[in-house]
Coordinates of C-alpha atoms in Angstrom, one line a residue:
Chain A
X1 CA -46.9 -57.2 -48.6
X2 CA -50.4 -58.0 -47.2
X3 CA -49.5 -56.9 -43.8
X4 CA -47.3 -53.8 -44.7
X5 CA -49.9 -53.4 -47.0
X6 CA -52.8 -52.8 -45.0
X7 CA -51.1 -50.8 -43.1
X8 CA -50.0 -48.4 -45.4
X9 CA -53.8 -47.5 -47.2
X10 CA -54.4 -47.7 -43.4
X11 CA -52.7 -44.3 -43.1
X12 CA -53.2 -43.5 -47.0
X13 CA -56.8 -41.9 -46.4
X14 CA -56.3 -39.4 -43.9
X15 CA -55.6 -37.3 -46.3
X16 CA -59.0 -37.5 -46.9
X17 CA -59.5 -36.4 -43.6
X18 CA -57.2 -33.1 -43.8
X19 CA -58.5 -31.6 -46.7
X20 CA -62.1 -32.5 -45.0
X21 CA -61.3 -29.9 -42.1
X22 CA -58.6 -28.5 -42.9
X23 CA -60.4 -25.0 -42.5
X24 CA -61.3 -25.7 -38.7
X25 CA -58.2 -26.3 -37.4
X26 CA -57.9 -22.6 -35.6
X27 CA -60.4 -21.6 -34.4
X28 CA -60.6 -21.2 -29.9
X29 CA -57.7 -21.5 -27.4
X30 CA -58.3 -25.0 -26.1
X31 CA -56.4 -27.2 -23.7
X32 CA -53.0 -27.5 -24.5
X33 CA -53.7 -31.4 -24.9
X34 CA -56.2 -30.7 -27.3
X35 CA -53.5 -28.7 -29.5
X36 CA -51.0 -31.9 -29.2
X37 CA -53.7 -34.7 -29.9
X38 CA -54.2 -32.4 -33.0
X39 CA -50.7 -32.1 -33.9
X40 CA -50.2 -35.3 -33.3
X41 CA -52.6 -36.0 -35.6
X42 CA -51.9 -33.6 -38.6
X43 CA -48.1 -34.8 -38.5
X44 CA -49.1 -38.4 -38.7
X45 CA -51.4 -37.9 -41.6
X46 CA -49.2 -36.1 -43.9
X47 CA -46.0 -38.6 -42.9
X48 CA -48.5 -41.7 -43.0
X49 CA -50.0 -40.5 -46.9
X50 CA -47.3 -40.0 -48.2
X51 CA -45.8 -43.6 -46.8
X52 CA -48.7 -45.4 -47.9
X53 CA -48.0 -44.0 -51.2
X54 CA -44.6 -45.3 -51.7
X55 CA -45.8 -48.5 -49.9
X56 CA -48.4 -48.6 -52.6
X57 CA -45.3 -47.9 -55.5
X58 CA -43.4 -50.8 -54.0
X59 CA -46.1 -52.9 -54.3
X60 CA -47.4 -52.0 -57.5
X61 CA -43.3 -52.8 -58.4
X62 CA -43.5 -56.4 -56.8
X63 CA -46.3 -57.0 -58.8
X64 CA -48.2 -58.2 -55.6
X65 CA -50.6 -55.4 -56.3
X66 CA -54.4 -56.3 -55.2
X67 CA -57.0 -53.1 -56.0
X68 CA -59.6 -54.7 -53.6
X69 CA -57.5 -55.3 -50.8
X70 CA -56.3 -51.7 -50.7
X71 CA -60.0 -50.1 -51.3
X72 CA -60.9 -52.3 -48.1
X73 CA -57.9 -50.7 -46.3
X74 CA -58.3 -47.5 -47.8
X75 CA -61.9 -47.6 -46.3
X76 CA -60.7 -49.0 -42.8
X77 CA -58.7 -46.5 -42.6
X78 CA -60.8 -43.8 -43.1
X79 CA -63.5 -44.9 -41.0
X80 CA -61.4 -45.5 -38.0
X81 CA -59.5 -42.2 -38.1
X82 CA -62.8 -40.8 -38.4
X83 CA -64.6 -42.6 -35.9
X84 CA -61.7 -41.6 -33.7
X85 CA -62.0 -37.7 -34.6
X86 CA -65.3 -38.0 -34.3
X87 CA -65.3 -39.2 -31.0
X88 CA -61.8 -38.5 -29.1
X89 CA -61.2 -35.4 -30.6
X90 CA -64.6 -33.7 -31.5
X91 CA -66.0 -34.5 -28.2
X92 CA -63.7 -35.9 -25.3
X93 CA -61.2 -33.0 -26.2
X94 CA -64.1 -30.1 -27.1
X95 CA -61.7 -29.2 -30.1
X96 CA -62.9 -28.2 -33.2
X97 CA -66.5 -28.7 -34.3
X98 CA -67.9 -30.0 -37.9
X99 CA -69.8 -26.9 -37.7
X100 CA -70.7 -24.0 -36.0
X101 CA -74.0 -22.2 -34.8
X102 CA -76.2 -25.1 -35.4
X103 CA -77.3 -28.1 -33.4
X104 CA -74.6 -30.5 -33.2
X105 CA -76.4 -33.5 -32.8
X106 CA -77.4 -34.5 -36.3
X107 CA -73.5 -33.6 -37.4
X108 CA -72.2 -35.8 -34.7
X109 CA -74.6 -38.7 -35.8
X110 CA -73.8 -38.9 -39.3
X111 CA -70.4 -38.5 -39.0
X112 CA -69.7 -41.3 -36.6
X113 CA -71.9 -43.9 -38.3
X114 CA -70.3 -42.9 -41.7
X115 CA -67.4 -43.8 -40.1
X116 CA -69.0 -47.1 -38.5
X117 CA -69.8 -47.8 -42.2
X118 CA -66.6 -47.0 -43.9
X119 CA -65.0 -49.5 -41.2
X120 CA -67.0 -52.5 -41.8
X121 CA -66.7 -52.4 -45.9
X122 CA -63.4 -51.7 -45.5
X123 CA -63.3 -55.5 -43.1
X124 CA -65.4 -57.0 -45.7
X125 CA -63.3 -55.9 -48.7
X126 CA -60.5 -57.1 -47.1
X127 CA -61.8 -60.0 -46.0
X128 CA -63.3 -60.8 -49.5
X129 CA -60.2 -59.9 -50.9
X130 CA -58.0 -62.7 -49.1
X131 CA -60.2 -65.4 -50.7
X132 CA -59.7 -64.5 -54.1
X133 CA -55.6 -64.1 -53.8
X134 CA -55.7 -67.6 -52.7
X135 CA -57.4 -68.9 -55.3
X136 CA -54.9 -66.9 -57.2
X137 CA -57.1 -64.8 -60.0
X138 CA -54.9 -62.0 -59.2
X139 CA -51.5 -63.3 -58.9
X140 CA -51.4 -65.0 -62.5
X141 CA -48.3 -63.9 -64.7
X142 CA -46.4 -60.5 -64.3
X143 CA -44.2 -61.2 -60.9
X144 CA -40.4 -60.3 -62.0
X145 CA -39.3 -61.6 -59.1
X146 CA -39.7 -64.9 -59.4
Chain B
X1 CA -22.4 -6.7 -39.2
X2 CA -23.4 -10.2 -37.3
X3 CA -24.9 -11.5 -40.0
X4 CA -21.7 -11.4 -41.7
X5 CA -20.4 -14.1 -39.6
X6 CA -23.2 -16.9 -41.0
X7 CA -22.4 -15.4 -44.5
X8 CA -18.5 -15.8 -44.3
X9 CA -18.8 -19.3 -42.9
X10 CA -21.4 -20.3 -45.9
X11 CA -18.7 -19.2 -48.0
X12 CA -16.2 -20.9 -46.2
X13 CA -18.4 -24.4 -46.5
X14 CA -19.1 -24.1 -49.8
X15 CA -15.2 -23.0 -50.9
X16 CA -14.3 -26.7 -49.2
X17 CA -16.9 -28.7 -50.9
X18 CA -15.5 -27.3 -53.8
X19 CA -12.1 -27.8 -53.3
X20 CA -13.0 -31.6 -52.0
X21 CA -14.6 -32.0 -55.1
X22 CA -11.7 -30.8 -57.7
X23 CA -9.8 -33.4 -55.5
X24 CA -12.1 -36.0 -56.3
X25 CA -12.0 -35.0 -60.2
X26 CA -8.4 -34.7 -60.5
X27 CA -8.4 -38.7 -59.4
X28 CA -11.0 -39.6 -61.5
X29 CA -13.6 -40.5 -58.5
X30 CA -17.5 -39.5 -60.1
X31 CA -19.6 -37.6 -57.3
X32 CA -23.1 -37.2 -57.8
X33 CA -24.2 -33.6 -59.4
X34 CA -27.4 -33.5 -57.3
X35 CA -25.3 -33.3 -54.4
X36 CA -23.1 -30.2 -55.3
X37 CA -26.8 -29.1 -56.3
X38 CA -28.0 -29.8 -52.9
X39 CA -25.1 -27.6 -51.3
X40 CA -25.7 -24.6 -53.4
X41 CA -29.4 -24.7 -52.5
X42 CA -28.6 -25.2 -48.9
X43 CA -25.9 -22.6 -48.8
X44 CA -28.8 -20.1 -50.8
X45 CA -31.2 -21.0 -48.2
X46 CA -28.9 -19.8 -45.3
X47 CA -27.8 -16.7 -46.9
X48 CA -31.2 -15.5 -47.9
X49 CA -32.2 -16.0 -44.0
X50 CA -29.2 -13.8 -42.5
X51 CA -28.9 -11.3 -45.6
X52 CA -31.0 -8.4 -46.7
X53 CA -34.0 -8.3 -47.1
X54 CA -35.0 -11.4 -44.3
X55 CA -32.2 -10.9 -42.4
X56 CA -32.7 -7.3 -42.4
X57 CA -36.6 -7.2 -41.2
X58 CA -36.6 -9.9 -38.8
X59 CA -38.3 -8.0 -36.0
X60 CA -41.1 -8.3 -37.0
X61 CA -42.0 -11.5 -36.4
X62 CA -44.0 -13.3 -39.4
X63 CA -40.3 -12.2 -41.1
X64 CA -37.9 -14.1 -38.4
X65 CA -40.6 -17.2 -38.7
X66 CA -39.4 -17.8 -42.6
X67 CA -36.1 -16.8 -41.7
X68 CA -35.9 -19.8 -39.5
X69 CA -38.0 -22.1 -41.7
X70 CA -34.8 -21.2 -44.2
X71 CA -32.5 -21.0 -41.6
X72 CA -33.2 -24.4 -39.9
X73 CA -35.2 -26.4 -41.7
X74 CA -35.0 -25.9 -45.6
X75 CA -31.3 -25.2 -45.7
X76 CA -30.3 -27.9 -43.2
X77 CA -32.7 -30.3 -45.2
X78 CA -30.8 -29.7 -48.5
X79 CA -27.2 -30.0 -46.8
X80 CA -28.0 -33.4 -45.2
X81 CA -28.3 -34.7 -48.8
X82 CA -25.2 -32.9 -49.9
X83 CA -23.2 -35.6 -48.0
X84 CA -20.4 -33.0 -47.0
X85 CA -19.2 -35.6 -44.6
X86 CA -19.0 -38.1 -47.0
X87 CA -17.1 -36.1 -49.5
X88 CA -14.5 -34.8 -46.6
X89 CA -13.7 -38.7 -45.6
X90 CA -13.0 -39.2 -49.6
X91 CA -11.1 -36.4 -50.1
X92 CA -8.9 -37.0 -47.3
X93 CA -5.7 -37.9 -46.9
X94 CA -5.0 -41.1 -44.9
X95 CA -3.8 -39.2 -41.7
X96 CA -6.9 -36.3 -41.3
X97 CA -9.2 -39.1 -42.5
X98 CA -8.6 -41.3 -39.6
X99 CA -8.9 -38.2 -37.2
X100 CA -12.3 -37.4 -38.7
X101 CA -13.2 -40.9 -38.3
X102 CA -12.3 -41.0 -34.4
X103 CA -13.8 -37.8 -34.0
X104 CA -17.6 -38.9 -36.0
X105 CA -17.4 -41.9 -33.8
X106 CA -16.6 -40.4 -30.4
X107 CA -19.1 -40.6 -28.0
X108 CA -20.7 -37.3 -27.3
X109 CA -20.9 -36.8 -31.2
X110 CA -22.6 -40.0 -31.4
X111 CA -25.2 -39.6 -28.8
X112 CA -25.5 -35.7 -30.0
X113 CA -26.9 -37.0 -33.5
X114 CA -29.2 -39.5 -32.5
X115 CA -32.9 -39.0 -33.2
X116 CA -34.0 -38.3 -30.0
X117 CA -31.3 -35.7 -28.9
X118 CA -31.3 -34.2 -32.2
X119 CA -35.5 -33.6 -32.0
X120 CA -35.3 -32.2 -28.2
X121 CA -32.1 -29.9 -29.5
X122 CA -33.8 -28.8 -31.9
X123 CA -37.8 -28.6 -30.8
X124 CA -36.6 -28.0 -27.2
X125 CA -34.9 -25.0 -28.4
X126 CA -37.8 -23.4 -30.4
X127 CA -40.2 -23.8 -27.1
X128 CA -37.7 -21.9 -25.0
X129 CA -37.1 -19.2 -27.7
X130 CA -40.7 -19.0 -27.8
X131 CA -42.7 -19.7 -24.1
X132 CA -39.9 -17.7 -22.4
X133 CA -38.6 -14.2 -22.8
X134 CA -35.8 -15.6 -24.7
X135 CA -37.2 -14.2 -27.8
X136 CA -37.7 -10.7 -26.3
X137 CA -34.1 -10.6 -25.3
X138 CA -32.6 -12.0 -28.6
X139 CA -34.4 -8.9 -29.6
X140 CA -32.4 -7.1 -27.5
X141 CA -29.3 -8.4 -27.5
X142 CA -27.3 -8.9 -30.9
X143 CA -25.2 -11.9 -29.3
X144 CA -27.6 -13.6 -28.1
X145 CA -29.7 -13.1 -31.3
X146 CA -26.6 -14.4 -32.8
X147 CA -26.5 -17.3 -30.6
X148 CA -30.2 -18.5 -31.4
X149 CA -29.6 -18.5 -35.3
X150 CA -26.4 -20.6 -34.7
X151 CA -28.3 -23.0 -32.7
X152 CA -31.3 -23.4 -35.0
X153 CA -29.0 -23.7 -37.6
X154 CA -27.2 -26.4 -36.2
X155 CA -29.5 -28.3 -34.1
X156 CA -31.7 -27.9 -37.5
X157 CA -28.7 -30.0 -38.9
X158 CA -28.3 -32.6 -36.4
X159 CA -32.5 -33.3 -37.5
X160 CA -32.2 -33.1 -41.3
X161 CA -29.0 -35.2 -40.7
X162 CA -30.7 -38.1 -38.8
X163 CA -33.4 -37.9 -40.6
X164 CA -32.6 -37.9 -44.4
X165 CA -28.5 -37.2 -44.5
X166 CA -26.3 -39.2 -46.8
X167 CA -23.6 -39.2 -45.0
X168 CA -23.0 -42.5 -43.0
X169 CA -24.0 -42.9 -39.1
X170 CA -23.3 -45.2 -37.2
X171 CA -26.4 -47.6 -36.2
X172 CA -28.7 -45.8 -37.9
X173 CA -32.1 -46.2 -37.2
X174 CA -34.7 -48.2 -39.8
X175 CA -36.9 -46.4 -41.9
X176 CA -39.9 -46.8 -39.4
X177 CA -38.0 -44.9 -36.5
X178 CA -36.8 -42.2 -38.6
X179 CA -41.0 -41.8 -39.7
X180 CA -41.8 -41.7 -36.4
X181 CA -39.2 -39.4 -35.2
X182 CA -40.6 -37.1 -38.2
X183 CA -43.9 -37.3 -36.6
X184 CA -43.0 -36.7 -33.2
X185 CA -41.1 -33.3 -34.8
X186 CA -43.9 -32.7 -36.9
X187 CA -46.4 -32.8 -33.9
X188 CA -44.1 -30.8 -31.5
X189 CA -43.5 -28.2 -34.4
X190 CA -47.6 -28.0 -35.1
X191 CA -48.5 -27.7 -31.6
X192 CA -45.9 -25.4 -30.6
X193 CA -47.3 -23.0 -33.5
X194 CA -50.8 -23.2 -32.3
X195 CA -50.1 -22.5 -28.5
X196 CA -47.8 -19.3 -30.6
X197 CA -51.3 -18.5 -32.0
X198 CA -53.8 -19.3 -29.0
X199 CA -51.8 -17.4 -26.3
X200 CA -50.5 -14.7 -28.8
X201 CA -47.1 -15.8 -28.0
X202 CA -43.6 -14.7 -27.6
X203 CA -43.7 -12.1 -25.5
X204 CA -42.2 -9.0 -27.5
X205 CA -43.6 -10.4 -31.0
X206 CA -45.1 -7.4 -31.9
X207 CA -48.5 -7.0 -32.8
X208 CA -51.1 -9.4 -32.3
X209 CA -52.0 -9.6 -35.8
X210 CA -48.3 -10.3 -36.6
X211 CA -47.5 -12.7 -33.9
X212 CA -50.9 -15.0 -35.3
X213 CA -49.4 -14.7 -39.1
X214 CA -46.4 -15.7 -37.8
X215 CA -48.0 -18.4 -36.1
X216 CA -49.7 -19.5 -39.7
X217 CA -46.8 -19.5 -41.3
X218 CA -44.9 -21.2 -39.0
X219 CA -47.8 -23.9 -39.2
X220 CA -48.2 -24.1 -42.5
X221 CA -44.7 -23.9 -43.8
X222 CA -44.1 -27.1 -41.2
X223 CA -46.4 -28.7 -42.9
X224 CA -44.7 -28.5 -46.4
X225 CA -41.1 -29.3 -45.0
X226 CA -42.7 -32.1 -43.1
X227 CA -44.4 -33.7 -46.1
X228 CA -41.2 -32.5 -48.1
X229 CA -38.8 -34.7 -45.4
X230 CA -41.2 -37.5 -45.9
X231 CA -41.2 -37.4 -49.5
X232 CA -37.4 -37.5 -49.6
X233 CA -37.2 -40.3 -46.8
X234 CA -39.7 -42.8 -48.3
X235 CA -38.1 -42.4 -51.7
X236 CA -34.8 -43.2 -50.4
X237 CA -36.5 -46.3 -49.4
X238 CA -38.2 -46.6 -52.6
X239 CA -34.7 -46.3 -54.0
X240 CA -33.0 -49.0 -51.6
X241 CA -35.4 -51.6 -51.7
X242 CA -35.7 -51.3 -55.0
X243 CA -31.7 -52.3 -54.7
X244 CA -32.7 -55.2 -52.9
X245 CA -35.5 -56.3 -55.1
X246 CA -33.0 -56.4 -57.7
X247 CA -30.3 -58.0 -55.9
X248 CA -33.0 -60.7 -55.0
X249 CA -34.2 -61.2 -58.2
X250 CA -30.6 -62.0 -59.6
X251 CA -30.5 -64.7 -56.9
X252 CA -29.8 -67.5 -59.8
X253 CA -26.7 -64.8 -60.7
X254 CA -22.8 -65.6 -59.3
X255 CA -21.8 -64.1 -56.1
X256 CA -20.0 -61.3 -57.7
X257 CA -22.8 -59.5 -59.1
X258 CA -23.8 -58.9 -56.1
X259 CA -23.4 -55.5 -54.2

C-alpha cells in the first residue's frame, strides 16, 4: 500500500490543478506541442484522480489507511505538477498564462515557490508519517485481513 | 435512407441478444440485468446518432461532433459492458461455439483488438476525417459519409472493448496499461480538439463560430467519457480486488471455497 499509495494522492490533487485553470485552457493558437503537452496533461489528471480515488477506497478497505501519509502525498503531488506547469508549460512552452494584461513576474514567483512549498511539506509529512506506522499508533485493531 | 442501414443492424443486434438470452432462461443459466441494461442504452445511443433529429442535422458541425460522441464513444462504451460476446459463446451450441472461438482467437482479430491498434484505429481515423478533406467529402458523398460512421462505430468498439469490455480477451493487459492507454486516447482526443479549434478546422465545417463549438464540445464531452471510462475501469478493479481480498482473507478456509 505505501508505495501504490503515494502514488495514487500523487495523481489525486491535480484535480486541484484543473479546476485552478480550467478557464485558460483556450485561449491563442500555440505550437502544436504545446496543445499535446496540455492534453497530455488534462487526460492524465482526470484518469490519475479518479485512480487515486479508488486507490484511496482500497485502502481505506484494507484498513491500512494512514491520513498523514496521504496529506504528505496529496501535497507532493500538487506542488510538483505545479512546479512543472509553472515552469514547463507556463514558460518553456509559452502556453497559457496565470493571467493576462499584467506583469507576469510577481504571478510567476508565487506560483512556483507555492509549489516549492507544497513539495517539501508534502516530503516532510511523509517522511513524519513513516515513523509513526512503525511504531504502529495507526495500525492498532481493525485489519480484516489478518 | 443510409441511415436506415445502422438502424436495421441495431435492431438486428439487439433481436440476438435477446434471443441468446431466452436461451439462457429457458436452461435456467442467470445473466446479469445490468448487462441487457447496458445493450439497450448502447443500442439507444446509436440510434439517436443516425436517426432524426442528430442524424438529420449533422452538417452542421457542432451536431455531427455529438453524433459521434454517441456514435463512437457513449454507445460503444455501454456495449463493451453488455458482454455480447460472452453471451453468444453461452448460448451456443457446441459446433458454432467452437467456430466463434477459432475465429476470436485468430490472428488478425487478435492483433486488431489490442490497445494499441484499437487507439490508432480509432484516434488515427478522427485525425484524417478531420486534418484532411476527408470530412468535406463525407459531406459530399453519402457512401463515404456512410463509411466514416461505420468505422467510428466500430473502431470506437475495438477501444471501449479493450478498455472496459466484459467479454474475455485473450492476454489482456493489467489495469495500469489499460490507464495508460486511456490517457494516451484521452490526450490524442484533447489535442486533436484544440488543433480543430486553433486552426478552425475541417475544412468545409461551416462557419467559424460552429467549427470552434464543435471544437468545445468535442473537448469537453471527451472529458466526461474519459473520466466516465476511468470510473468504470478502476471500479472494476475495485470490484476484483476486492475478490481477492476476500479470497485472501479466507486463507485458513478449505480449498474449495475458493474461486
Amino acid at each position: 500500500m505505501l508505495a501504490g499509495f503515494g502514488l495514487a494522492a500523487f495523481l489525486d490533487e491535480t484535480f486541484f490543478h484543473q479546476i485552478l485553470h480550467w478557464h485558460h485552457f483556450y485561449d491563442k493558437s500555440t505550437m502544436a506541442v504545446g496543445l499535446l503537452s496540455d492534453g497530455l496533461f488534462h487526460a492524465f489528471g482526470f484518469t490519475s484522480m479518479v485512480a487515486g480515488l479508488f486507490l484511496m477506497a482500497d485502502s481505506l478497505r484494507r484498513g491500512d489507511f494512514i491520513p498523514k501519509r496521504w496529506w504528505g502525498a496529496l501535497l507532493l503531488g500538487s506542488g510538483s505538477f505545479q512546479l512543472y506547469d509553472g515552469t514547463i508549460q507556463h514558460k518553456l512552452l509559452g502556453l497559457h498564462q496565470i493571467r493576462y494584461h499584467v506583469v507576469i513576474w510577481p504571478y510567476d514567483l508565487t506560483w512556483n515557490i507555492l509549489a516549492a512549498i507544497m513539495i517539501i511539506a508534502g516530503i516532510i509529512l511523509m517522511r513524519g508519517r513513516a515513523e509513526v506506522a512503525r511504531s504502529g499508533i495507526f495500525r492498532s485493531d481493525a485489519d480484516p485481513a489478518t | 435512407m443510409s441511415e436506415l442501414i445502422p438502424l436495421v443492424q441495431t435492431i438486428l443486434a439487439a433481436t440476438g441478444y435477446s434471443m441468446a438470452l431466452a436461451r439462457l432462461h429457458r436452461r435456467g443459466d442467470r445473466w446479469p440485468a445490468s448487462r441487457a441494461a447496458c445493450l439497450f442504452a448502447g443500442s439507444v445511443c446509436v440510434c439517436a446518432a443516425v436517426l432524426p433529429p442528430v442524424g438529420g442535422h449533422d452538417e452542421y458541425f457542432p451536431v455531427h461532433v455529438g453524433q459521434h460522441v454517441l456514435l463512437g464513444m457513449a454507445g460503444p462504451a455501454f456495449l463493451a459492458l453488455s458482454a455480447p460476446v460472452t453471451l453468444a459463446l453461452r448460448a451456443l451450441s457446441p459446433r458454432p461455439h467452437r467456430a466463434a472461438l477459432r475465429l476470436l482467437h485468430s490472428r488478425p482479430i487478435t492483433i486488431v483488438s489490442s490497445l494499441p491498434a484499437a487507439i490508432i484505429l480509432d484516434l488515427g481515423g478522427l485525425y484524417v476525417l478531420y486534418l484532411t478533406g476527408l470530412y468535406r467529402a463525407a459531406e459530399d458523398n453519402d457512401v463515404i459519409h456512410a463509411a466514416v460512421h461505420l468505422h467510428v462505430f466500430l473502431a470506437g468498439c475495438l477501444l471501449s472493448w479493450a478498455l472496459i469490455g466484459l467479454d474475455p480477451i485473450r492476454r489482456r493487459p493489467g489495469i495500469t496499461a489499460r490507464l495508460a492507454a486511456l490517457v494516451a486516447a484521452g490526450a490524442a482526443h484533447d489535442t486533436l480538439a484544440k488543433l480543430i479549434y486553433a486552426h478552425s478546422l475541417p475544412p468545409g465545417g461551416g462557419s467559424i463560430a460552429s467549427r470552434h463549438i464543435g471544437a468545445e464540445l468535442m473537448y469537453y464531452s471527451g472529458t466526461v467519457i474519459g473520466i466516465a471510462l476511468a470510473v468504470v475501469l478502476m471500479a472494476q478493479w475495485y470490484q476484483a480486488s476486492g475478490r481477492a481480498l476476500a479470497r485472501t482473507a479466507r486463507r485458513g478456509m478449505p480449498e474449495h471455497e475458493r474461486l
